Amino acid sequence: MTRTSTGRTAALLGLAALPVGVLTVFFVLPVAGMLERGFWPDGGFDPGAVLDVLARPRVHRVLWFTLWSSTVATVLAVVLGLPAAYALYRPRFPLRGLVRGLLLVPFVLPTVVVGVAFRQLLRDGGPLGVLGLDGTPAGIVTALVFFNVAVVIRTVGSAWEGLDRRPAEAAAALGASPVTVFRTVTLPALRPAVVSAASVVFLFCATAFGVVLTLGGTRYSSVETEIYLLTTDLLDLPAAAALSIVQLVVVVGLLLVAGRARRVPDPTVARHASAARPRGVRRGDVPALVATGLLLVAVATPIVTLVLGSLRDDRGWTLRFYRALAGDGATDPAGGGATLVAPVTEALGNSLRVAVDATWMSLLLGTLVAVVVTRRSRSRAERRLRGVLDGFFMLPLGVSAVTLGFGFLITLDEPPLDLRDSALLVPIAQALVALPLVVRTLVPVLNGIDDRQRQAAASLGAGALRSLATVDLPVVWKPLLAAAGFAFAVSLGEFGATSFLAREDHPTLPIVIFRLIGRPGELSYGTALAASVVLAATTALVLLAVERLRVPALGSW
């Protein structure tokens, strides 16, 4: 090994040291703790304990509900998202960017907010209460579709925007009908993006937590909510660990499928010059535009219902639910005397502080990971080391927020890692939840930088830091801001891991909203709606700022 190669390997290890250390403590250790609880329940190796849990009839119902509800929601999200993906990324029309941003809003809404909005929409007396969907599997599936259709629009739309139009135009010139052109030319070219989007949507549906918990309660549980109920209500930690292990295996399998789909050459990476030419609306675009308009109405309905519900009580229009945000709930005559530990405004402050900490943590880790996995390897040893690190850094993708929070709960509670009372525990968990988004945003951009530019800078005497500042930073600063915005929005509404880890006297806003929903009384319910509007507005503003940056890499997840 030459001196230069040794130096590059040492530099690679130096860059990787921090993310490796953090993931070892806050990912490997919690996962090892779950495996211990599942396979060594009484101190001795007993794999039958996991099988016993899986043999329970209720677990069968939970697994079946998770499977079929996620499958149906995925199919519906793809069917509804494809026309919008075309309409918002191929023809150009006024306010296209605004419509695209509005349709992306549901994906970054906190899951608790989505659950509350659909509860307000479907409950008795709500705008769609006559359908009788409140508390039913159909209501849950509808909310899952609402939450995930944006993934299909962004992923497939970005691919559609970059497609070379000439093959489709040639097929049409030879007499093929629009349906034939779509079936034989367009759809095969979009297949990797569609498969990738469908696998990610299924993953998000299978790991949905706040939506299912809010709408399904204990009657309809997914694997995620069942882990939560087993831990907090039944204190059955071995069973929760067994379900976490099953979920871990399934999620890793889904990520492998999504990763395999992404390895097929993606048209969004190599855009053709003809694809960049804007064009106006044609007659054939009208059906897709109409379908997109209907989808926008469908997406807006729960949000509008939520806002209107926060402004009305039994006597008419009012702002008292918003005025109650600064209180502790004790003024509600029907509140049973119970008060909130913290006012909603204080919980919002907690959420903002936690989100800021989680954002800088995820950005720091994500940037280091992205730099490590995207630099060109110049020796076999360096290539092998980079491959090992790449695989290690991708491991957190296979863990849901609830599983992560559960792992923290059972492993970081005794010396030398007794972090139960640490204020950094929740930000760290949220940073790990946001880390995949940051890495997914930065890696395509860094991969797109020609390494010869860095070599040229080095030949002119620029050091590693100067090369980073003059070659990489001018290209990556917008994606960095976008990644920060996404990490902030995700952290602000994170509910799965936080529900396990938040201190009782420092709840975040999603925690307080969930508690308010569970309390009797009009003021509690109305305050939950008002708090949901505040949280949704905050995350939507962050998202619209990200959309203004127009980072193409955000099309892939």
XYZ file of C-alpha atoms in Angstrom:
557
model
C 0.000 0.000 0.000
C 1.495 3.335 -1.057
C 1.824 6.309 1.249
C -0.885 8.168 -0.681
C -3.255 5.216 -0.464
C -2.617 4.914 3.259
C -3.383 8.586 3.679
C -6.665 8.310 1.748
C -7.703 5.293 3.820
C -6.888 7.153 7.033
C -8.870 10.174 5.835
C -11.809 7.898 4.951
C -11.757 6.340 8.418
C -11.517 9.784 9.989
C -14.622 11.000 8.129
C -16.512 7.829 9.002
C -15.530 7.770 12.688
C -18.356 9.997 13.980
C -21.291 8.382 12.096
C -19.920 4.907 12.854
C -19.674 5.732 16.554
C -23.167 7.253 16.698
C -24.780 4.365 14.810
C -22.957 1.807 16.965
C -24.317 3.316 20.184
C -27.764 4.413 19.013
C -28.586 1.763 16.422
C -26.537 -1.413 16.870
C -26.955 -1.418 20.647
C -30.772 -0.952 20.620
C -31.190 -3.608 17.908
C -28.983 -5.977 19.905
C -31.157 -5.241 22.933
C -34.303 -6.171 20.991
C -32.716 -9.413 19.803
C -31.777 -10.229 23.380
C -35.321 -9.608 24.600
C -36.729 -11.751 21.802
C -34.323 -14.680 21.720
C -32.979 -14.605 25.302
C -36.155 -13.711 27.255
C -35.022 -15.346 30.520
C -31.281 -15.099 30.071
C -30.994 -18.327 28.056
C -31.258 -18.746 24.300
C -34.905 -19.560 23.537
C -35.948 -18.875 19.918
C -39.254 -20.583 20.647
C -40.367 -17.511 22.572
C -40.557 -15.541 19.324
C -42.526 -18.370 17.685
C -44.907 -18.478 20.642
C -45.642 -14.789 20.208
C -46.174 -15.238 16.476
C -48.627 -18.082 17.165
C -51.025 -15.813 19.061
C -54.359 -15.275 17.232
C -54.249 -11.509 17.868
C -50.758 -11.332 16.314
C -52.146 -13.128 13.244
C -54.877 -10.511 12.972
C -52.342 -7.707 13.392
C -50.014 -9.111 10.711
C -52.910 -9.701 8.297
C -54.328 -6.220 8.848
C -50.895 -4.664 8.288
C -50.387 -6.676 5.087
C -53.732 -6.125 3.379
C -54.242 -2.504 4.419
C -50.727 -1.584 3.229
C -51.236 -3.437 -0.060
C -54.587 -1.801 -0.827
C -53.310 1.649 0.154
C -50.231 1.191 -2.051
C -52.277 0.182 -5.096
C -54.660 3.127 -4.626
C -51.780 5.579 -4.111
C -50.125 4.436 -7.350
C -53.373 4.542 -9.349
C -54.255 8.023 -8.076
C -50.696 9.333 -8.203
C -49.782 8.413 -11.784
C -52.104 10.922 -13.542
C -50.943 13.686 -11.220
C -47.304 12.713 -11.773
C -47.837 13.242 -15.503
C -49.883 16.420 -15.236
C -47.502 18.126 -12.807
C -44.219 17.221 -14.517
C -44.849 17.111 -18.298
C -47.130 19.943 -19.463
C -46.582 23.467 -18.192
C -49.503 25.524 -16.905
C -49.971 28.481 -14.549
C -49.497 27.747 -10.817
C -48.073 24.305 -11.561
C -45.389 24.716 -8.862
C -47.993 25.779 -6.281
C -50.232 22.783 -7.044
C -47.208 20.477 -6.853
C -46.259 21.917 -3.487
C -49.818 21.639 -2.135
C -50.068 17.978 -3.161
C -46.785 17.294 -1.381
C -48.010 18.804 1.894
C -49.811 15.646 3.172
C -46.585 13.633 3.134
C -44.856 15.932 5.598
C -47.877 16.496 7.804
C -47.361 14.883 11.198
C -49.101 11.533 11.308
C -51.080 12.573 14.361
C -52.389 15.597 12.464
C -53.481 13.370 9.570
C -55.263 11.073 12.017
C -57.013 13.995 13.722
C -58.034 15.531 10.372
C -59.631 12.279 9.176
C -61.294 11.752 12.508
C -62.872 15.200 12.196
C -63.868 14.429 8.602
C -65.391 10.988 9.201
C -66.931 11.262 12.670
C -70.654 11.559 13.271
C -71.642 15.082 12.275
C -68.522 15.519 10.121
C -68.728 16.336 6.404
C -68.390 12.627 5.464
C -69.905 11.186 8.629
C -72.834 9.773 6.632
C -70.448 7.264 5.021
C -69.957 5.503 8.356
C -66.193 5.141 7.864
C -65.139 6.467 11.285
C -63.108 3.835 13.114
C -63.223 1.410 10.182
C -60.407 -0.157 8.126
C -61.657 1.781 5.081
C -61.118 5.045 6.934
C -57.575 3.997 7.876
C -56.736 2.975 4.287
C -58.104 6.282 2.979
C -55.861 8.190 5.384
C -52.848 6.096 4.332
C -53.511 6.915 0.682
C -53.872 10.621 1.534
C -50.550 10.478 3.354
C -48.549 8.645 0.671
C -49.854 9.697 -2.742
C -47.250 12.495 -2.729
C -44.470 9.879 -2.762
C -45.774 8.499 -6.068
C -46.199 11.973 -7.536
C -42.656 13.072 -6.653
C -40.854 9.849 -7.490
C -42.643 8.988 -10.740
C -43.118 12.625 -11.733
C -39.389 13.353 -11.578
C -38.719 10.277 -13.720
C -41.482 11.238 -16.175
C -40.101 14.766 -16.490
C -36.726 13.387 -17.517
C -37.958 10.850 -20.095
C -36.771 11.189 -23.668
C -39.954 12.034 -25.597
C -38.712 10.941 -28.994
C -39.548 7.175 -28.706
C -43.156 7.983 -27.733
C -43.423 10.572 -30.513
C -42.028 8.054 -33.016
C -44.549 5.399 -31.923
C -47.392 7.917 -32.250
C -46.158 8.920 -35.719
C -46.342 5.239 -36.734
C -50.012 5.122 -35.787
C -49.965 3.853 -32.204
C -52.831 5.080 -30.053
C -52.080 7.036 -26.841
C -52.952 3.956 -24.766
C -50.598 1.787 -26.830
C -47.807 4.363 -26.560
C -48.239 4.494 -22.793
C -48.370 0.687 -22.438
C -45.479 -0.174 -24.753
C -43.118 2.817 -24.474
C -43.775 5.053 -21.468
C -44.706 2.517 -18.809
C -41.639 0.258 -19.369
C -39.416 3.324 -19.086
C -41.143 4.372 -15.856
C -41.183 0.876 -14.369
C -38.149 1.378 -12.073
C -39.617 4.585 -10.663
C -43.087 3.048 -10.229
C -41.698 -0.060 -8.502
C -39.463 2.059 -6.308
C -42.341 4.371 -5.351
C -44.701 1.437 -4.681
C -42.176 -0.336 -2.449
C -41.517 2.850 -0.472
C -45.243 3.574 -0.122
C -45.864 0.024 1.116
C -43.035 0.514 3.600
C -44.520 3.786 4.852
C -48.007 2.247 5.106
C -46.734 -0.815 6.968
C -44.887 1.388 9.453
C -47.573 4.061 9.798
C -48.064 4.745 13.470
C -49.879 7.938 14.334
C -52.523 7.489 11.635
C -53.427 3.924 12.645
C -53.245 4.631 16.388
C -55.489 7.689 16.122
C -58.069 6.128 13.792
C -57.867 2.456 14.748
C -57.251 2.613 18.490
C -56.920 -0.853 19.970
C -59.495 -2.379 17.626
C -57.432 -2.205 14.452
C -53.721 -2.479 15.123
C -50.793 -2.593 12.743
C -47.470 -4.073 13.809
C -46.295 -0.583 14.790
C -49.248 0.227 17.027
C -49.238 -3.267 18.486
C -45.604 -2.809 19.590
C -46.649 0.446 21.265
C -49.674 -1.099 22.984
C -47.703 -4.153 24.152
C -45.060 -1.858 25.637
C -47.129 0.918 27.218
C -50.440 -0.773 28.077
C -49.597 -4.454 28.631
C -45.897 -4.170 29.596
C -45.257 -7.304 27.502
C -41.728 -6.399 26.404
C -40.736 -9.877 25.068
C -43.772 -9.895 22.745
C -43.001 -6.333 21.615
C -39.409 -7.385 20.930
C -40.588 -10.385 18.894
C -42.834 -8.185 16.742
C -40.008 -5.666 16.333
C -37.736 -8.430 15.041
C -40.379 -9.563 12.539
C -40.872 -6.005 11.381
C -37.135 -5.463 11.066
C -36.803 -8.484 8.772
C -39.758 -7.450 6.602
C -38.653 -3.832 6.308
C -35.096 -4.791 5.359
C -36.548 -7.076 2.663
C -38.656 -4.213 1.297
C -35.663 -1.896 1.259
C -33.695 -4.462 -0.712
C -36.515 -4.558 -3.281
C -36.557 -0.755 -3.463
C -32.773 -0.647 -3.738
C -32.798 -3.217 -6.549
C -35.380 -1.140 -8.416
C -33.227 1.964 -8.007
C -30.187 0.186 -9.450
C -31.921 0.075 -12.830
C -30.740 3.162 -14.752
C -32.940 6.031 -13.643
C -33.985 8.542 -16.288
C -33.939 11.290 -13.670
C -30.182 10.933 -13.383
C -29.362 11.185 -17.087
C -31.795 13.760 -18.404
C -32.074 14.097 -22.121
C -31.897 17.502 -23.682
C -35.261 17.041 -25.420
C -36.883 16.308 -22.059
C -36.020 19.740 -20.712
C -38.006 21.654 -23.336
C -41.205 23.053 -21.807
C -44.430 22.675 -23.699
C -47.939 23.924 -23.255
C -51.099 22.001 -22.437
C -52.523 19.801 -25.199
C -55.972 18.312 -25.592
C -54.671 14.892 -24.565
C -53.505 16.333 -21.222
C -57.021 17.298 -20.132
C -58.007 13.959 -18.481
C -54.819 13.957 -16.387
C -55.343 17.610 -15.436
C -58.942 16.925 -14.395
C -57.833 13.900 -12.344
C -55.170 16.068 -10.707
C -57.739 18.730 -9.871
C -60.013 16.141 -8.248
C -57.065 14.744 -6.319
C -56.217 18.241 -5.076
C -59.804 18.654 -3.849
C -59.663 15.251 -2.139
C -56.359 16.124 -0.466
C -57.563 19.564 0.604
C -60.869 18.337 2.098
C -59.473 16.822 5.351
C -57.188 19.826 5.863
C -59.980 22.359 5.301
C -62.251 20.338 7.590
C -59.557 20.407 10.265
C -59.161 24.183 10.015
C -62.923 24.831 10.064
C -63.372 22.465 13.002
C -60.807 24.415 14.992
C -62.835 27.610 14.444
C -66.295 26.335 15.397
C -67.998 25.013 18.499
C -71.608 24.150 19.272
C -72.536 27.856 19.375
C -70.851 28.952 16.145
C -67.594 30.551 15.053
C -65.047 31.037 17.813
C -61.371 31.465 18.593
C -61.554 29.976 22.071
C -59.769 26.777 20.993
C -56.788 28.867 19.889
C -56.932 30.936 23.082
C -56.875 27.633 25.000
C -53.506 26.732 23.468
C -51.820 28.714 26.221
C -53.785 26.939 28.983
C -53.458 23.601 30.679
C -56.943 22.290 29.982
C -58.209 22.849 33.518
C -60.843 25.319 32.276
C -62.775 22.596 30.474
C -65.799 21.788 32.637
C -66.106 18.399 30.949
C -62.422 17.640 31.268
C -62.849 15.513 34.331
C -60.518 17.741 36.315
C -57.453 16.434 34.517
C -54.944 18.989 33.297
C -52.167 18.847 30.774
C -48.621 18.660 32.109
C -47.615 21.460 29.734
C -49.650 24.056 27.805
C -49.795 23.522 24.064
C -47.669 26.609 23.414
C -44.968 25.231 25.690
C -45.145 21.872 23.899
C -44.714 23.699 20.569
C -41.587 25.348 21.970
C -40.303 21.916 23.024
C -40.976 20.574 19.521
C -39.131 23.474 17.871
C -36.089 23.093 20.127
C -35.971 19.337 19.589
C -36.380 19.772 15.820
C -33.497 22.258 15.669
C -31.215 19.841 17.535
C -32.348 16.875 15.428
C -31.797 18.854 12.230
C -28.176 19.810 12.868
C -27.439 16.287 14.080
C -28.950 14.628 11.010
C -27.264 17.146 8.693
C -23.852 16.571 10.279
C -24.169 12.792 10.172
C -25.868 12.713 6.763
C -23.256 14.943 5.144
C -20.400 12.822 6.478
C -22.135 9.617 5.335
C -22.855 11.069 1.874
C -19.260 12.245 1.419
C -17.862 8.885 2.546
C -20.027 6.761 0.239
C -19.749 8.974 -2.860
C -15.979 9.583 -3.092
C -14.208 7.571 -5.827
C -12.108 4.647 -4.564
C -8.561 4.427 -5.935
C -7.436 1.099 -4.485
C -8.967 -2.298 -3.825
C -8.603 -1.900 -0.058
C -10.269 1.503 -0.149
C -13.081 0.149 -2.317
C -13.710 -2.746 0.099
C -13.652 -0.463 3.117
C -16.043 1.962 1.441
C -18.375 -0.923 0.565
C -18.447 -2.102 4.186
C -19.147 1.426 5.441
C -21.850 1.952 2.795
C -23.665 -1.194 3.931
C -23.322 -0.237 7.592
C -24.685 3.268 7.052
C -27.725 1.904 5.219
C -28.757 -0.314 8.148
C -30.923 2.347 9.882
C -33.126 2.433 6.790
C -34.528 -0.898 7.954
C -35.738 0.330 11.320
C -39.017 2.136 11.915
C -39.331 4.990 14.373
C -41.366 2.903 16.817
C -38.829 0.087 16.752
C -36.037 2.595 17.264
C -37.808 4.207 20.206
C -38.537 0.812 21.732
C -34.870 -0.163 21.315
C -33.772 3.035 23.078
C -36.258 2.352 25.871
C -34.932 -1.089 26.748
C -31.196 -0.541 26.228
C -30.320 3.004 27.235
C -31.692 2.778 30.757
C -28.749 1.650 32.858
C -25.107 2.690 33.427
C -22.902 3.453 31.615
C -25.625 4.493 29.123
C -28.472 5.584 31.377
C -29.900 8.302 29.141
C -33.510 8.120 30.289
C -33.417 11.686 31.634
C -31.129 13.104 28.965
C -32.601 15.993 26.983
C -30.666 14.797 23.940
C -32.314 11.374 23.723
C -35.358 12.526 21.730
C -33.325 14.718 19.302
C -30.921 11.825 18.690
C -33.789 9.436 17.924
C -35.419 11.987 15.610
C -32.086 12.662 13.903
C -31.766 8.963 13.113
C -35.334 8.948 11.761
C -34.496 11.904 9.483
C -31.033 10.616 8.528
C -32.188 8.508 5.509
C -33.924 11.567 3.987
C -30.754 13.646 4.349
C -28.564 10.932 2.841
C -31.029 10.274 -0.010
C -31.032 13.986 -0.818
C -27.260 14.515 -0.819
C -25.924 11.298 -2.347
C -27.353 11.765 -5.892
C -26.048 15.341 -5.991
C -22.541 14.420 -4.816
C -22.497 11.457 -7.203
C -23.269 13.831 -10.052
C -20.124 15.916 -9.482
C -17.357 14.980 -11.931
C -14.417 13.732 -9.876
C -12.051 15.266 -12.417
C -12.964 18.685 -11.020
C -11.659 17.642 -7.615
C -8.544 16.173 -9.226
C -7.963 19.402 -11.122
C -8.319 21.412 -7.914
C -5.863 19.071 -6.190
C -3.364 19.400 -9.057
C -3.496 23.175 -8.584
C -2.517 22.764 -4.942
C -5.946 22.869 -3.284
C -6.220 20.825 -0.099
C -9.178 18.610 0.765
C -11.060 21.387 2.555
C -10.422 23.953 -0.189
C -11.506 21.415 -2.811
C -14.674 20.776 -0.815
C -15.371 24.514 -0.568
C -14.689 25.347 -4.228
C -15.996 22.225 -6.032
C -18.640 20.530 -3.870
C -20.185 23.313 -1.823
C -21.402 25.485 -4.750
C -23.305 22.452 -6.073
C -24.574 20.997 -2.837
C -25.688 24.040 -0.842
C -29.258 24.008 -2.162
C -29.736 20.277 -1.470
C -28.239 20.895 1.976
C -30.866 23.547 2.700
C -33.589 21.284 1.320
C -32.369 18.377 3.441
C -32.348 20.653 6.494
C -35.932 21.671 5.772
C -37.092 18.087 5.379
C -35.251 16.966 8.508
C -36.787 19.855 10.470
C -40.308 19.083 9.218
C -39.961 15.357 9.885
C -38.586 15.978 13.371
C -41.289 18.511 14.186
C -44.046 15.960 13.594
C -42.242 12.798 14.666
C -44.480 10.753 16.944
C -43.364 7.103 16.808
C -40.020 7.199 18.628
C -40.971 10.281 20.639
C -44.011 8.543 22.137
C -41.612 6.157 23.902
C -38.907 8.645 24.857
C -40.408 12.081 25.580
C -40.122 13.123 29.208
C -43.439 13.512 30.977
C -42.734 17.145 31.875
C -41.347 18.032 28.404
C -43.862 16.664 25.880
C -43.645 17.603 22.231
C -46.666 18.958 20.380
C -47.674 15.627 18.708
C -47.672 14.003 22.153
C -49.934 16.710 23.587
C -52.303 16.488 20.593
C -52.640 12.736 21.088
C -53.359 13.249 24.791
C -55.958 15.927 24.048
C -57.743 13.663 21.583
C -58.040 10.988 24.264
C -59.630 13.359 26.793
C -63.363 13.973 27.018
C -64.829 17.408 26.522
C -65.399 19.832 23.671
C -62.567 22.149 24.710
C -60.000 19.336 24.723
C -61.077 18.133 21.295
C -61.227 21.646 19.849
C -57.837 22.511 21.321
C -56.423 19.367 19.699
C -57.767 20.575 16.358
C -56.262 24.044 16.865
C -52.913 22.554 17.890
C -53.003 20.309 14.827
C -53.584 23.330 12.599
C -50.613 25.132 14.168
C -48.366 22.099 13.696
C -49.571 21.490 10.138
C -49.080 25.145 9.180
C -45.539 25.146 10.539
C -44.518 22.009 8.643
C -46.284 23.184 5.466
C -44.384 26.483 5.501
C -41.106 24.611 5.820
C -42.096 22.319 2.963
C -43.088 25.158 0.642
C -39.711 26.791 1.319
C -38.050 23.503 0.331
C -40.172 23.299 -2.814
C -38.927 26.762 -3.821
C -35.394 25.331 -3.905
C -36.436 22.866 -6.642
C -33.907 20.159 -5.883
C -34.346 17.335 -8.432
C -32.778 14.769 -6.091
C -35.784 15.092 -3.804
C -37.757 13.122 -6.329
C -36.252 9.905 -5.047
C -36.738 8.577 -1.543
